[in-house]
PDB file of C-alpha atoms and ligand atoms in Angstrom:
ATOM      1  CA  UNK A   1       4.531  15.296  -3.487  1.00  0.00           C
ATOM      2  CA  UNK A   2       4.572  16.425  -0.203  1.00  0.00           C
ATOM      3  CA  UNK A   3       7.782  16.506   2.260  1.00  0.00           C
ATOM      4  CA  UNK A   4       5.550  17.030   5.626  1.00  0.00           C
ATOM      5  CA  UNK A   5       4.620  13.517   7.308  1.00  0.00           C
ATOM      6  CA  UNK A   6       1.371  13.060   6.501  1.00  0.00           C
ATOM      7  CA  UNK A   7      -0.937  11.504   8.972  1.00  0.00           C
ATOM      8  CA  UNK A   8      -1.954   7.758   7.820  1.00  0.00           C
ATOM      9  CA  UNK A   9      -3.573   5.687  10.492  1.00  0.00           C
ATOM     10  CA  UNK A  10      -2.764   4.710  14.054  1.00  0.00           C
ATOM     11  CA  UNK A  11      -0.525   1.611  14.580  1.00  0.00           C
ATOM     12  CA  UNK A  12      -3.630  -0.319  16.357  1.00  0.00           C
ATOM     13  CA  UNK A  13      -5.631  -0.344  12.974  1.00  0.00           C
ATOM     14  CA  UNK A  14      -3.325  -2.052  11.583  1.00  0.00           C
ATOM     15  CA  UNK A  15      -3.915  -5.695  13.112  1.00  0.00           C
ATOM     16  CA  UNK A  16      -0.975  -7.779  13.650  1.00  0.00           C
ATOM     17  CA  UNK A  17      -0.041  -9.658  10.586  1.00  0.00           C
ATOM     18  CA  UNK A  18      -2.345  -7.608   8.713  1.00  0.00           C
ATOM     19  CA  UNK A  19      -3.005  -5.133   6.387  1.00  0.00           C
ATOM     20  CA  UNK A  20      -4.948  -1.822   5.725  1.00  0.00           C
ATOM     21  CA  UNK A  21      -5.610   0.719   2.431  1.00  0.00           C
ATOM     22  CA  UNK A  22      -5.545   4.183   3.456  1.00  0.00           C
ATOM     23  CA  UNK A  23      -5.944   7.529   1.558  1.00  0.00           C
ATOM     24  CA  UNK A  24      -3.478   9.797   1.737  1.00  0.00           C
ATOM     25  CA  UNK A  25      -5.622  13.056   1.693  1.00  0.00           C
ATOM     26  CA  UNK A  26      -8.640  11.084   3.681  1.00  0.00           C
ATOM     27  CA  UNK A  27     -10.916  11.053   0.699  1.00  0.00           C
ATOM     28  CA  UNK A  28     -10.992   8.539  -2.045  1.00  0.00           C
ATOM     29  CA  UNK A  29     -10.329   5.232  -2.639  1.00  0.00           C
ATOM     30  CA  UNK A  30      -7.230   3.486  -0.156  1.00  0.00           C
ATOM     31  CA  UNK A  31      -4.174   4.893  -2.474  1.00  0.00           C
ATOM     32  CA  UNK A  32      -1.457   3.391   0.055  1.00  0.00           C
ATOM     33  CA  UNK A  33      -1.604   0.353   1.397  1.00  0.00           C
ATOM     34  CA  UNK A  34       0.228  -0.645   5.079  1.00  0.00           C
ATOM     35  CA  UNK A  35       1.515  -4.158   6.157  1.00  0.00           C
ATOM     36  CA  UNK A  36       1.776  -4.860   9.743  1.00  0.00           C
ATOM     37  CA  UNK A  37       5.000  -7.595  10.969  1.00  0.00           C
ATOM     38  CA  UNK A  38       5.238  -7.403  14.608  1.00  0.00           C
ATOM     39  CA  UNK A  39       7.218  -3.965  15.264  1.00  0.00           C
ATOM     40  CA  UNK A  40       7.917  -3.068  11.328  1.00  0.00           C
ATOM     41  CA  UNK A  41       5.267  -1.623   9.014  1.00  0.00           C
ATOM     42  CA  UNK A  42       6.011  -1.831   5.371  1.00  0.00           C
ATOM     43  CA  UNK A  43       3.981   0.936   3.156  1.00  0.00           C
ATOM     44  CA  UNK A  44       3.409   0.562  -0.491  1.00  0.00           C
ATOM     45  CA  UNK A  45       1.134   2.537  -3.387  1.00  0.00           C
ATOM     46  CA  UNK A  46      -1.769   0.965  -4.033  1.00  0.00           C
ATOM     47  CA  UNK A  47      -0.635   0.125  -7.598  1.00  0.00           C
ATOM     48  CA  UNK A  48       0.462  -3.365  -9.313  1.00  0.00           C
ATOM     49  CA  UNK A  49       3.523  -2.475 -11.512  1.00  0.00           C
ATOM     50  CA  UNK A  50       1.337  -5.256 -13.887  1.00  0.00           C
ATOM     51  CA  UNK A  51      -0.738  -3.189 -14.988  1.00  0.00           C
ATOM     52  CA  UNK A  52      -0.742   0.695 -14.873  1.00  0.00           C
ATOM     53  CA  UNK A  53      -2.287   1.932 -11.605  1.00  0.00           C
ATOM     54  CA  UNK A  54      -4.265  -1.246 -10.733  1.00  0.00           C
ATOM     55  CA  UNK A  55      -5.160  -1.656  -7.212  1.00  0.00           C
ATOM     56  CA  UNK A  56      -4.231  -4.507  -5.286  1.00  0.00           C
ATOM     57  CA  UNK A  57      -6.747  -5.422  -2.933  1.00  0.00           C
ATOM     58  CA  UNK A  58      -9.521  -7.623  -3.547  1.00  0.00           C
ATOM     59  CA  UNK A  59     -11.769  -6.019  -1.291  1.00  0.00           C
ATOM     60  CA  UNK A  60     -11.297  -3.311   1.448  1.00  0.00           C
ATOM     61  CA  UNK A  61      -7.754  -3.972   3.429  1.00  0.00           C
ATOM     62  CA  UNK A  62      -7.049  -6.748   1.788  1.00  0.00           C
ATOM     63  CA  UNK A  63      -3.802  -6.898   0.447  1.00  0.00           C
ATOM     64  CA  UNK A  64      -2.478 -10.604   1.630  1.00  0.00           C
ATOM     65  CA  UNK A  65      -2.463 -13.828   0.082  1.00  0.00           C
ATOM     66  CA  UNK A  66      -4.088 -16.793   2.355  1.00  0.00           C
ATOM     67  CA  UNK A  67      -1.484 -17.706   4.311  1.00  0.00           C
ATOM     68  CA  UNK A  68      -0.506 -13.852   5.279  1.00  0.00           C
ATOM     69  CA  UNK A  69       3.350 -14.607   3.930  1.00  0.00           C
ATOM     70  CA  UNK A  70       2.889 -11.973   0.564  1.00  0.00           C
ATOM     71  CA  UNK A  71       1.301  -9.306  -0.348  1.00  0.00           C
ATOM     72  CA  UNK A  72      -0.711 -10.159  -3.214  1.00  0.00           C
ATOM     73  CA  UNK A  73      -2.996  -8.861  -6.664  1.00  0.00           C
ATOM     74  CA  UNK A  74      -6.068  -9.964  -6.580  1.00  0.00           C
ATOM     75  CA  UNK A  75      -6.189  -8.872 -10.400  1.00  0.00           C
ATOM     76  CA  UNK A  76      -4.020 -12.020 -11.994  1.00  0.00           C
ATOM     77  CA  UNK A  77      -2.585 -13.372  -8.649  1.00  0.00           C
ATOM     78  CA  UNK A  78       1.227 -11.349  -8.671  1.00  0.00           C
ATOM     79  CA  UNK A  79       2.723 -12.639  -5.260  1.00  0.00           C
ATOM     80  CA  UNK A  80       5.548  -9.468  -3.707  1.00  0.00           C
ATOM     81  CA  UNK A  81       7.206  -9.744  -0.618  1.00  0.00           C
ATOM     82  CA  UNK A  82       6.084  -7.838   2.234  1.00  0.00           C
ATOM     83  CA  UNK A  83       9.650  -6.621   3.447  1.00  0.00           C
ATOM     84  CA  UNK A  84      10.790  -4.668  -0.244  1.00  0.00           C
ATOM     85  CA  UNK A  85       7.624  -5.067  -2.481  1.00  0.00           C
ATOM     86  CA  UNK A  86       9.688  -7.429  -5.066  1.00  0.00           C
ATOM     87  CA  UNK A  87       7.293  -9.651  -7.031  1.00  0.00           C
ATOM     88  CA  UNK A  88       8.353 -13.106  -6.843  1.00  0.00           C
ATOM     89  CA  UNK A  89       5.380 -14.747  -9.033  1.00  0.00           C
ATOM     90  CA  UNK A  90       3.293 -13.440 -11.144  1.00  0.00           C
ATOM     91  CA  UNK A  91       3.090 -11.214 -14.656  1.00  0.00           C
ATOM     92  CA  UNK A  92       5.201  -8.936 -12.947  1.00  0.00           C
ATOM     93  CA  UNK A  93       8.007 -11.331 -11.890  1.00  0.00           C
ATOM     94  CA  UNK A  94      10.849  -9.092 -10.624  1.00  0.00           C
ATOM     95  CA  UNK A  95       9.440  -5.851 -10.765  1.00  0.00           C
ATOM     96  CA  UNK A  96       8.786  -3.724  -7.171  1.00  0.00           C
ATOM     97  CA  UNK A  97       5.848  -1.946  -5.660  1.00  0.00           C
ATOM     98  CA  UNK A  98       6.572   1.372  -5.023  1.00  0.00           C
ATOM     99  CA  UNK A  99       8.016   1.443  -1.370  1.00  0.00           C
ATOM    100  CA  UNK A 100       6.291   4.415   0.497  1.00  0.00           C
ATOM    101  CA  UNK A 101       8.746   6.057   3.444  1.00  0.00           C
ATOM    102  CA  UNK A 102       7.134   6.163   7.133  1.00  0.00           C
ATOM    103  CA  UNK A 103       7.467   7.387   9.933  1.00  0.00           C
ATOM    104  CA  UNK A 104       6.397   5.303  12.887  1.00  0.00           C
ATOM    105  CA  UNK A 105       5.815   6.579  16.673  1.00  0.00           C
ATOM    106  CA  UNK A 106       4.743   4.779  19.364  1.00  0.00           C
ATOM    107  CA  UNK A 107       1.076   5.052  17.810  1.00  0.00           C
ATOM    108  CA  UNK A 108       0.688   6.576  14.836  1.00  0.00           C
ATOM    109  CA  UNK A 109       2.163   6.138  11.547  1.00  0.00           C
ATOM    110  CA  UNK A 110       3.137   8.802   8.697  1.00  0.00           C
ATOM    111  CA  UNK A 111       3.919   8.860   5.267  1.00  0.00           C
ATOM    112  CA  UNK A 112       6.769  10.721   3.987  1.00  0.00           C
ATOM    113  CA  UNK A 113       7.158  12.261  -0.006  1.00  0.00           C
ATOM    114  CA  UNK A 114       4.270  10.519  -0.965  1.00  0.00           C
ATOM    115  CA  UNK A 115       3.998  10.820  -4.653  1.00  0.00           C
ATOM    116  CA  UNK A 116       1.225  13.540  -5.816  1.00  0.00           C
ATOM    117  CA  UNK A 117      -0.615  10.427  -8.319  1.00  0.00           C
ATOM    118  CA  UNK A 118      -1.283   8.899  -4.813  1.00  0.00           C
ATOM    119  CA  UNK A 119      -3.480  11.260  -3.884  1.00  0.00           C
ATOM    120  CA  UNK A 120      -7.506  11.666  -5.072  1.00  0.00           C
ATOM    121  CA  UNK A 121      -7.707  14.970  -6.395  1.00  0.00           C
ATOM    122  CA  UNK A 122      -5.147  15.348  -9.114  1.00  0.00           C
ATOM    123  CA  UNK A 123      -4.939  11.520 -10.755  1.00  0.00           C
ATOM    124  CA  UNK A 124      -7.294   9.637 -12.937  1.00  0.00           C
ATOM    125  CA  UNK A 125      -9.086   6.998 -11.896  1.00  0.00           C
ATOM    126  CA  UNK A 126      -8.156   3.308 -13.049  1.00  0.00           C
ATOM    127  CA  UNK A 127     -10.189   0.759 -14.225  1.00  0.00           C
ATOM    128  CA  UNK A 128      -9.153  -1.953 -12.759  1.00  0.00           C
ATOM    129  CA  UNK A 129      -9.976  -4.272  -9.898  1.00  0.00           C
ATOM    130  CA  UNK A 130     -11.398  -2.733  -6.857  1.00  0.00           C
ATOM    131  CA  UNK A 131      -9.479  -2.125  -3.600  1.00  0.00           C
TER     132      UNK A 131
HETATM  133  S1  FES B 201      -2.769  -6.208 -12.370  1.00  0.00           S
HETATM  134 FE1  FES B 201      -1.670  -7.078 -10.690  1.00  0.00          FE
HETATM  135  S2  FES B 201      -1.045  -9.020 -11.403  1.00  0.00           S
HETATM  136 FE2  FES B 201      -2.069  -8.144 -13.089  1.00  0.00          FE
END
């Protein structure tokens, strides 16, 4: 874990209502994944509390169910809310992601004590669905 802001992505990739993976360390598969609400950003690791490690996404940024209201697994269908990551259908019911701390400027966005798993080099790599 790192205390330094760590460089994630500029606000503009993040569309509006949308949602992007990024990598921590730049390298990897997207380990953190970034929700965009008007002003407010919501970060979360890339990991359904379902199953161990699991990424969300069903395919690159892709981290919303159809109607953009949830952030949602695309590994058994586990429905969270976007403001505090609480899973309100699913396998999972009532369990949280794990909320990642940013820092937002006018343009960029930064992660803060990002936990060391979240990052390429020192974690094993899980088996399930593809982000
Ligand atoms: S792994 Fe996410 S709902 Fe099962």
């Amino acid at each position: 874990m790192t205390s330094e802001p760590l460089f994630l992505c500029r606000v503009d990739d993040i569309g509006e209502g949308g949602s992007i993976g990024v990598a921590p360390d730049h390298r990897g598969r997207d380990r953190v994944l970034l929700v965009r609400q008007g002003q407010a950003i919501y970060g979360y690791i890339n990991n359904c509390p379902h199953y161990d490690r699991a990424p969300l996404g069903w395919k690159k940024d892709a981290f919303l169910s159809g109607d953009q209201t949830r952030i949602m697994c695309a590994a058994h269908g586990a429905l969270f809310t976007i403001t505090d990551g609480l899973c309100e259908l699913g396998p999972c019911l009532g369990q949280r992601l794990t909320p990642v701390a940013l820092v937002i400027t006018e343009c960029e966005v930064f992660g803060l004590d990002i936990p060391e798993f979240a990052y390429g080099r020192s974690t094993q790599q899980s088996s399930g669905a593809a982000a």
